[in-house]
Coordinates of C-alpha atoms and ligand atoms in Angstrom, one line a residue:
X1 CA 92.3 -10.4 34.9
X2 CA 94.3 -11.9 32.9
X3 CA 94.1 -15.8 32.5
X4 CA 97.3 -17.0 34.7
X5 CA 100.8 -18.0 33.0
X6 CA 101.9 -20.5 32.4
X7 CA 105.8 -21.6 32.9
X8 CA 107.6 -24.0 30.9
X9 CA 107.8 -27.6 33.4
X10 CA 110.4 -29.4 30.7
X11 CA 112.5 -26.7 30.9
X12 CA 112.4 -25.8 34.2
X13 CA 113.6 -29.2 35.6
X14 CA 116.0 -29.7 31.9
X15 CA 118.3 -26.4 33.3
X16 CA 118.2 -28.5 36.9
X17 CA 119.6 -31.2 35.8
X18 CA 122.6 -29.9 33.4
X19 CA 123.1 -27.6 36.4
X20 CA 123.3 -30.4 39.1
X21 CA 125.9 -31.6 36.6
X22 CA 128.1 -29.2 37.0
X23 CA 131.1 -28.9 39.5
X24 CA 129.5 -33.1 40.6
X25 CA 131.8 -34.5 42.9
X26 CA 132.3 -38.4 42.9
X27 CA 130.6 -38.9 46.4
X28 CA 127.4 -36.7 45.6
X29 CA 126.9 -33.2 45.7
X30 CA 128.4 -30.5 42.7
X31 CA 130.7 -27.7 44.0
X32 CA 130.6 -24.3 41.9
X33 CA 133.0 -21.7 43.7
X34 CA 132.9 -19.1 42.6
X35 CA 136.3 -18.0 40.1
X36 CA 136.6 -22.2 39.7
X37 CA 135.9 -24.2 35.8
X38 CA 133.4 -25.5 36.8
X39 CA 131.5 -22.3 38.2
X40 CA 132.5 -21.0 34.3
X41 CA 130.6 -23.8 32.9
X42 CA 127.4 -22.6 34.4
X43 CA 127.7 -19.5 34.1
X44 CA 128.2 -19.8 30.0
X45 CA 125.5 -22.4 30.4
X46 CA 122.8 -19.7 32.3
X47 CA 123.3 -17.4 29.8
X48 CA 123.2 -19.4 26.4
X49 CA 119.2 -20.1 28.3
X50 CA 119.2 -16.2 28.8
X51 CA 119.9 -15.9 25.3
X52 CA 117.6 -19.1 24.2
X53 CA 115.4 -17.0 26.6
X54 CA 115.4 -13.8 24.2
X55 CA 117.0 -11.7 26.2
X56 CA 119.8 -9.3 26.8
X57 CA 122.5 -10.6 28.6
X58 CA 125.3 -8.7 29.9
X59 CA 127.9 -9.2 32.6
X60 CA 129.6 -7.0 35.9
X61 CA 132.1 -6.6 36.9
X62 CA 132.9 -9.7 39.4
X63 CA 130.6 -11.7 36.6
X64 CA 127.3 -11.0 38.1
X65 CA 125.3 -12.4 34.7
X66 CA 122.3 -10.1 33.8
X67 CA 119.5 -10.9 31.4
X68 CA 117.4 -8.0 30.0
X69 CA 114.2 -7.9 28.5
X70 CA 113.7 -4.6 28.2
X71 CA 110.6 -2.9 29.5
X72 CA 109.0 0.9 27.6
X73 CA 110.3 2.0 30.9
X74 CA 113.8 2.1 31.3
X75 CA 113.6 2.1 35.3
X76 CA 113.3 1.4 38.1
X77 CA 114.3 -2.5 37.0
X78 CA 112.7 -5.2 38.0
X79 CA 115.7 -8.2 39.4
X80 CA 114.7 -11.3 39.7
X81 CA 117.1 -14.3 40.5
X82 CA 120.0 -16.3 42.9
X83 CA 123.2 -17.5 42.6
X84 CA 124.9 -19.4 40.7
X85 CA 128.2 -20.7 42.9
X86 CA 127.6 -24.0 45.2
X87 CA 128.6 -24.6 49.1
X88 CA 131.7 -28.3 48.3
X89 CA 128.7 -31.2 48.3
X90 CA 125.5 -28.7 47.0
X91 CA 122.4 -30.2 46.7
X92 CA 120.4 -29.6 43.1
X93 CA 118.7 -26.7 44.6
X94 CA 120.3 -23.6 46.9
X95 CA 120.9 -21.2 43.7
X96 CA 120.1 -22.5 41.2
X97 CA 116.2 -23.0 41.4
X98 CA 116.1 -19.3 42.1
X99 CA 119.0 -18.8 38.8
X100 CA 116.4 -21.5 36.7
X101 CA 113.4 -20.4 37.6
X102 CA 113.7 -16.7 37.0
X103 CA 115.2 -17.3 33.5
X104 CA 111.3 -19.6 34.0
X105 CA 109.4 -16.7 34.4
X106 CA 111.2 -14.1 31.8
X107 CA 110.3 -16.6 29.3
X108 CA 107.0 -16.9 30.1
X109 CA 106.4 -13.3 31.0
X110 CA 108.0 -12.0 27.5
X111 CA 106.2 -14.4 25.5
X112 CA 103.1 -12.9 27.2
X113 CA 104.1 -9.2 27.2
X114 CA 107.1 -9.0 24.2
X115 CA 108.0 -5.5 25.8
X116 CA 106.5 -5.0 29.5
X117 CA 106.0 -1.6 30.9
X118 CA 108.6 -1.4 32.8
X119 CA 111.9 -3.9 32.4
X120 CA 113.1 -7.4 34.1
X121 CA 115.9 -8.8 34.3
X122 CA 117.4 -12.0 36.2
X123 CA 119.8 -11.9 38.6
X124 CA 122.4 -14.3 38.3
X125 CA 124.7 -13.3 41.7
X126 CA 128.2 -14.8 41.4
X127 CA 128.7 -15.9 44.2
X128 CA 126.6 -16.1 48.5
X129 CA 128.4 -19.2 50.1
X130 CA 131.1 -17.7 50.8
X131 CA 132.2 -21.5 50.0
X132 CA 135.9 -21.1 48.4
X133 CA 137.1 -17.3 50.0
X134 CA 134.6 -16.3 53.5
X135 CA 134.4 -12.9 50.9
X136 CA 129.9 -12.0 52.4
X137 CA 128.1 -12.0 49.8
X138 CA 130.5 -10.4 47.0
X139 CA 127.8 -10.8 44.1
X140 CA 125.0 -8.5 45.5
X141 CA 127.3 -6.2 47.2
X142 CA 128.9 -5.5 44.5
X143 CA 125.7 -4.7 43.1
X144 CA 124.9 -2.2 45.9
X145 CA 128.6 -0.9 45.2
X146 CA 129.2 -2.0 48.9
X147 CA 132.8 -3.5 48.2
X148 CA 136.0 -1.7 49.0
X149 CA 138.2 -3.3 46.2
X150 CA 141.1 -3.7 47.8
X151 CA 139.3 -6.6 50.1
X152 CA 140.1 -9.1 47.0
X153 CA 143.6 -8.8 47.7
X154 CA 142.4 -10.3 51.6
X155 CA 141.4 -12.5 50.8
X156 CA 143.0 -15.9 50.5
X157 CA 141.6 -19.9 49.5
X158 CA 142.5 -22.5 51.8
X159 CA 145.4 -22.4 48.6
X160 CA 146.3 -19.4 49.0
X161 CA 145.3 -18.0 46.4
X162 CA 143.5 -15.1 46.0
X163 CA 139.7 -13.4 45.1
X164 CA 142.1 -10.9 42.6
X165 CA 144.2 -14.3 41.2
X166 CA 140.9 -16.2 40.6
X167 CA 139.4 -12.9 39.2
X168 CA 142.3 -12.3 36.2
X169 CA 142.0 -15.8 35.4
X170 CA 138.7 -15.3 34.4
X171 CA 139.1 -12.0 32.5
X172 CA 138.2 -9.6 35.5
X173 CA 140.6 -6.5 37.0
X174 CA 139.4 -6.2 40.7
X175 CA 140.2 -2.5 39.9
X176 CA 136.8 -2.3 38.8
X177 CA 134.3 -3.9 41.0
X178 CA 132.9 -1.0 41.1
X179 CA 132.0 -0.3 38.7
X180 CA 128.9 -2.8 39.4
X181 CA 126.9 -0.6 41.3
X182 CA 123.6 -0.1 40.5
X183 CA 121.4 2.3 41.5
X184 CA 118.8 1.6 38.9
X185 CA 116.9 -1.2 41.2
X186 CA 113.2 -1.4 41.8
X187 CA 113.0 -4.6 43.1
X188 CA 114.0 -7.7 43.6
X189 CA 112.8 -11.3 43.6
X190 CA 114.4 -14.5 44.2
X191 CA 112.9 -18.9 44.8
X192 CA 114.3 -21.1 46.8
X193 CA 114.0 -24.2 48.7
X194 CA 113.3 -23.2 51.5
X195 CA 116.2 -25.2 53.5
X196 CA 114.5 -26.1 56.3
X197 CA 111.8 -28.5 58.0
X198 CA 108.4 -25.7 58.7
X199 CA 106.7 -25.8 54.6
X200 CA 107.4 -29.7 54.5
X201 CA 106.1 -31.2 57.6
X202 CA 103.1 -29.1 57.7
X203 CA 102.0 -30.0 53.8
X204 CA 101.9 -26.3 53.6
X205 CA 103.5 -25.5 49.3
X206 CA 104.4 -22.2 49.9
X207 CA 106.7 -20.6 52.8
X208 CA 106.2 -16.1 52.1
X209 CA 109.6 -14.7 53.2
X210 CA 108.4 -11.6 55.9
X211 CA 112.6 -11.5 57.3
X212 CA 116.4 -13.2 57.1
X213 CA 117.9 -14.6 60.5
X214 CA 121.2 -12.0 61.5
X215 CA 124.3 -13.7 60.3
X216 CA 127.8 -13.7 62.0
X217 CA 131.1 -15.5 61.2
X218 CA 134.1 -15.6 63.5
X219 CA 137.5 -17.0 62.9
X220 CA 139.3 -18.0 66.3
X221 CA 142.8 -19.2 66.0
X222 CA 143.8 -20.9 69.0
X223 CA 147.3 -21.6 69.6
X224 CA 148.7 -23.4 71.7
X225 CA 152.2 -25.9 71.7
X226 CA 153.6 -28.7 69.9
X227 CA 154.4 -31.6 70.7
X228 CA 155.7 -35.1 70.7
X229 CA 152.2 -37.1 71.9
X230 CA 153.8 -39.8 73.4
X231 CA 156.9 -38.5 75.9
X232 CA 154.2 -35.2 76.5
X233 CA 153.0 -35.4 79.8
X234 CA 149.8 -33.5 79.9
X235 CA 149.6 -31.9 82.5
X236 CA 152.5 -29.9 80.5
X237 CA 150.8 -29.5 77.6
X238 CA 149.2 -26.3 75.1
X239 CA 147.0 -28.9 73.3
X240 CA 144.9 -26.7 71.1
X241 CA 141.9 -29.2 70.6
X242 CA 141.0 -30.5 73.4
X243 CA 141.1 -26.6 73.5
X244 CA 138.6 -26.5 71.3
X245 CA 137.1 -29.2 71.4
X246 CA 135.6 -27.8 74.9
X247 CA 135.1 -24.2 73.1
X248 CA 132.5 -26.0 70.8
X249 CA 130.9 -27.8 73.1
X250 CA 130.2 -24.4 74.6
X251 CA 128.9 -22.6 71.2
X252 CA 126.0 -25.2 70.7
X253 CA 124.7 -25.1 75.1
X254 CA 124.9 -21.4 73.1
X255 CA 122.8 -21.6 71.5
X256 CA 120.5 -23.8 73.1
X257 CA 120.7 -21.5 76.5
X258 CA 119.4 -18.2 74.1
X259 CA 116.9 -20.2 73.3
X260 CA 115.0 -21.3 69.4
X261 CA 116.2 -20.0 66.6
X262 CA 119.3 -19.3 68.4
X263 CA 122.9 -21.1 66.3
X264 CA 126.0 -21.0 66.0
X265 CA 127.7 -23.7 64.1
X266 CA 131.6 -24.6 64.3
X267 CA 131.8 -26.3 60.7
X268 CA 134.9 -26.2 60.2
X269 CA 138.2 -26.0 61.9
X270 CA 141.7 -26.0 60.2
X271 CA 144.5 -27.9 63.3
X272 CA 148.2 -27.8 62.6
X273 CA 150.6 -29.6 62.0
X274 CA 148.1 -32.3 61.5
X275 CA 149.9 -35.5 62.4
X276 CA 148.8 -38.4 64.9
X277 CA 151.4 -38.9 67.3
X278 CA 151.5 -34.7 67.4
X279 CA 149.9 -32.7 70.2
X280 CA 148.0 -30.2 68.1
X281 CA 149.3 -26.3 68.6
X282 CA 147.3 -24.9 66.4
X283 CA 143.4 -25.3 65.7
X284 CA 141.7 -22.1 63.5
X285 CA 138.2 -22.3 63.6
X286 CA 135.0 -20.3 61.6
X287 CA 131.9 -20.2 64.2
X288 CA 128.3 -19.1 62.7
X289 CA 126.3 -17.6 64.6
X290 CA 122.4 -16.5 63.4
X291 CA 119.2 -15.1 65.5
X292 CA 116.9 -13.1 63.2
X293 CA 116.7 -9.9 66.2
X294 CA 119.8 -7.5 65.7
X295 CA 120.1 -7.7 69.6
X296 CA 119.8 -11.8 70.3
X297 CA 122.3 -11.5 67.6
X298 CA 124.7 -9.4 69.1
X299 CA 124.8 -10.4 72.8
X300 CA 125.0 -14.3 70.6
X301 CA 128.1 -12.8 68.9
X302 CA 129.6 -11.3 71.8
X303 CA 129.0 -14.0 73.8
X304 CA 131.1 -16.9 71.0
X305 CA 133.6 -15.0 71.9
X306 CA 134.1 -14.2 75.9
X307 CA 133.2 -18.4 76.6
X308 CA 136.1 -18.7 73.8
X309 CA 138.4 -16.6 74.9
X310 CA 137.6 -18.0 78.8
X311 CA 138.1 -20.9 77.5
X312 CA 141.6 -20.2 76.4
X313 CA 142.1 -19.0 79.4
X314 CA 141.6 -22.5 81.7
X315 CA 143.4 -24.1 79.1
X316 CA 146.8 -22.2 78.7
X317 CA 146.2 -21.3 75.0
X318 CA 146.7 -18.7 73.4
X319 CA 142.6 -17.4 71.8
X320 CA 142.2 -14.7 69.5
X321 CA 138.8 -13.5 67.7
X322 CA 138.3 -11.8 65.1
X323 CA 134.6 -10.7 63.2
X324 CA 135.1 -11.7 59.7
X325 CA 131.3 -10.7 58.9
X326 CA 128.7 -8.9 60.8
X327 CA 124.7 -9.2 58.6
X328 CA 122.0 -7.3 60.9
X329 CA 118.6 -9.9 59.7
X330 CA 117.3 -8.3 57.3
X331 CA 113.1 -7.6 56.6
X332 CA 112.2 -8.2 54.0
X333 CA 109.3 -5.5 51.1
X334 CA 105.8 -5.9 53.0
X335 CA 104.6 -4.2 49.3
X336 CA 105.7 -7.4 47.9
X337 CA 104.9 -9.8 50.6
X338 CA 101.0 -8.7 50.0
X339 CA 101.9 -9.1 46.5
X340 CA 103.4 -12.2 46.4
X341 CA 100.5 -13.7 49.2
X342 CA 97.7 -12.4 46.5
X343 CA 99.2 -14.2 43.4
X344 CA 100.0 -17.3 45.5
X345 CA 96.0 -17.0 46.8
X346 CA 94.2 -16.3 43.5
X347 CA 96.8 -19.1 43.0
X348 CA 94.6 -21.1 45.7
X349 CA 97.6 -22.4 47.6
X350 CA 98.1 -23.1 50.5
X351 CA 101.4 -20.3 52.0
X352 CA 102.4 -19.1 55.7
X353 CA 104.6 -17.3 56.2
X354 CA 108.9 -17.4 57.4
X355 CA 111.6 -16.3 58.8
X356 CA 114.7 -17.2 57.0
X357 CA 117.7 -18.6 59.3
X358 CA 119.3 -19.9 56.0
X359 CA 121.1 -16.1 54.6
X360 CA 120.7 -15.3 51.0
X361 CA 121.3 -12.7 48.7
X362 CA 118.6 -10.9 49.0
X363 CA 119.1 -10.3 53.0
X364 CA 121.9 -7.5 50.8
X365 CA 119.6 -5.8 48.4
X366 CA 117.0 -6.1 50.3
X367 CA 118.1 -3.2 52.7
X368 CA 117.9 -1.1 49.4
X369 CA 115.7 -2.2 48.0
X370 CA 112.0 -3.5 47.8
X371 CA 113.1 -7.4 47.8
X372 CA 111.1 -10.7 48.7
X373 CA 111.4 -14.0 48.3
X374 CA 109.2 -17.4 47.6
X375 CA 110.2 -20.6 49.9
X376 CA 109.0 -24.6 48.1
X377 CA 109.1 -27.1 50.6
X378 CA 112.9 -28.2 51.0
X379 CA 112.4 -32.7 51.6
X380 CA 113.0 -33.3 55.7
X381 CA 114.2 -29.8 55.6
X382 CA 117.6 -31.3 53.9
X383 CA 119.8 -28.7 52.4
X384 CA 123.6 -27.8 52.2
X385 CA 123.9 -31.7 51.5
X386 CA 123.1 -33.9 48.4
X387 CA 120.2 -34.9 50.6
X388 CA 118.2 -31.7 49.5
X389 CA 115.4 -32.6 47.5
X390 CA 112.1 -30.6 46.1
X391 CA 110.0 -33.5 44.0
X392 CA 108.6 -31.2 40.1
X393 CA 105.7 -30.7 41.2
X394 CA 106.2 -28.8 44.3
X395 CA 108.6 -26.7 43.3
X396 CA 106.2 -25.3 40.2
X397 CA 104.1 -23.7 41.5
X398 CA 106.4 -22.1 42.9
X399 CA 108.2 -20.4 39.0
X400 CA 104.7 -19.3 38.9
X401 CA 103.9 -18.2 41.8
X402 CA 107.2 -16.0 40.9
X403 CA 106.1 -15.6 37.9
X404 CA 102.6 -13.8 38.6
X405 CA 104.9 -11.3 40.8
X406 CA 107.0 -9.9 38.2
X407 CA 104.5 -10.4 35.8
X408 CA 102.6 -8.1 38.2
X409 CA 105.0 -5.5 38.9
X410 CA 106.8 -5.4 36.0
X411 CA 103.7 -5.0 33.3
X412 CA 101.2 -3.5 35.6
Ligands
HGY1 O1 125.5 -19.9 54.9 C1 124.0 -20.1 54.7 O2 123.4 -18.8 55.0 C2 123.8 -19.2 52.8 O3 123.8 -20.5 52.5 N1 124.9 -18.6 52.1
MN2 MN1 122.8 -21.9 50.2
MN3 MN1 120.9 -20.4 48.3

């Protein structure tokens, strides 16, 4: 058996610190939405790190970055990474850990295997979070050739800018999106924080993901009637926000009825015209619903739509729903899961299997490419918040396990 690989702990800490400054918001947390200045600044920093690691850097048609360590066999390629974009006011580790961990892992591998058996690439996904456009795992869908270039004209951000316009600002041509497709990838590994409480609560070092939950996003438009807040009798109102309030509570009730681990969340409301002295005329909102069982995910989705429509009728407002995202649950590769467990056991660390309630690039890539994920604990399960935290000593086993697993896949 080979000696253990050792990843560079100081480098991991300094890269994570550096990334968290990029897109930092005055109130805490960072925001690096796709095709923004902060997003690009982070990518330029990462590009430099990939070059310093001795990797051949390439950018694809949507802005995904790759850093390649050329193997004796050019393909199939072992891909390892995560996403560079963040949610609004996101924490230090979501996505960033997977990118930094991949760089540290491949650096350590390169030091021992300057020319590994298989080619190994760090993958920096350009977009995973839907935090600017609801574009549904843009980076990994592009890699699989699943984007219709017309989508780029369809999606708009809060300021009305189309995704195509945003791409062009960074010299990317939406007509070339199909060129991002790859068919040379043989495996994908992603390191991530758990973003939930299980590992932290149980005092377990690492999670090995066996499946990722199915995810839907449903846009709901509630159309009532804008009227004077002082004069319109309650019985004469078509208050879109009152109807929406009932729907929000119904979504919570729906997930409770279905039981753990069903989820239904309304995290975004747009109220029109959003004035204190006007009865709200229109509300747009998005329901995020999830379940790891496809049949139950679909039942949940159908109920989201049915309940919103029924509540609309009882409130005398018009409800329209449209499904923006429909990603089924994705099982991880049993062979790579078993490999990860073996390398963790060899190190003597504790681990357990988990189903990820959060979505990941692995959810998309895992449907066509053998894929697996390693989780490190999230303190108090906090994520999608500046409170996201994992101490360095709990991060390092995750990066080591990633490096060991990639080494096994790429070099033996
Ligand atoms: O929403 C998700 O689960 C992911 O963090 N994008
Ligand atoms: Mn996230
Ligand atoms: Mn993430």
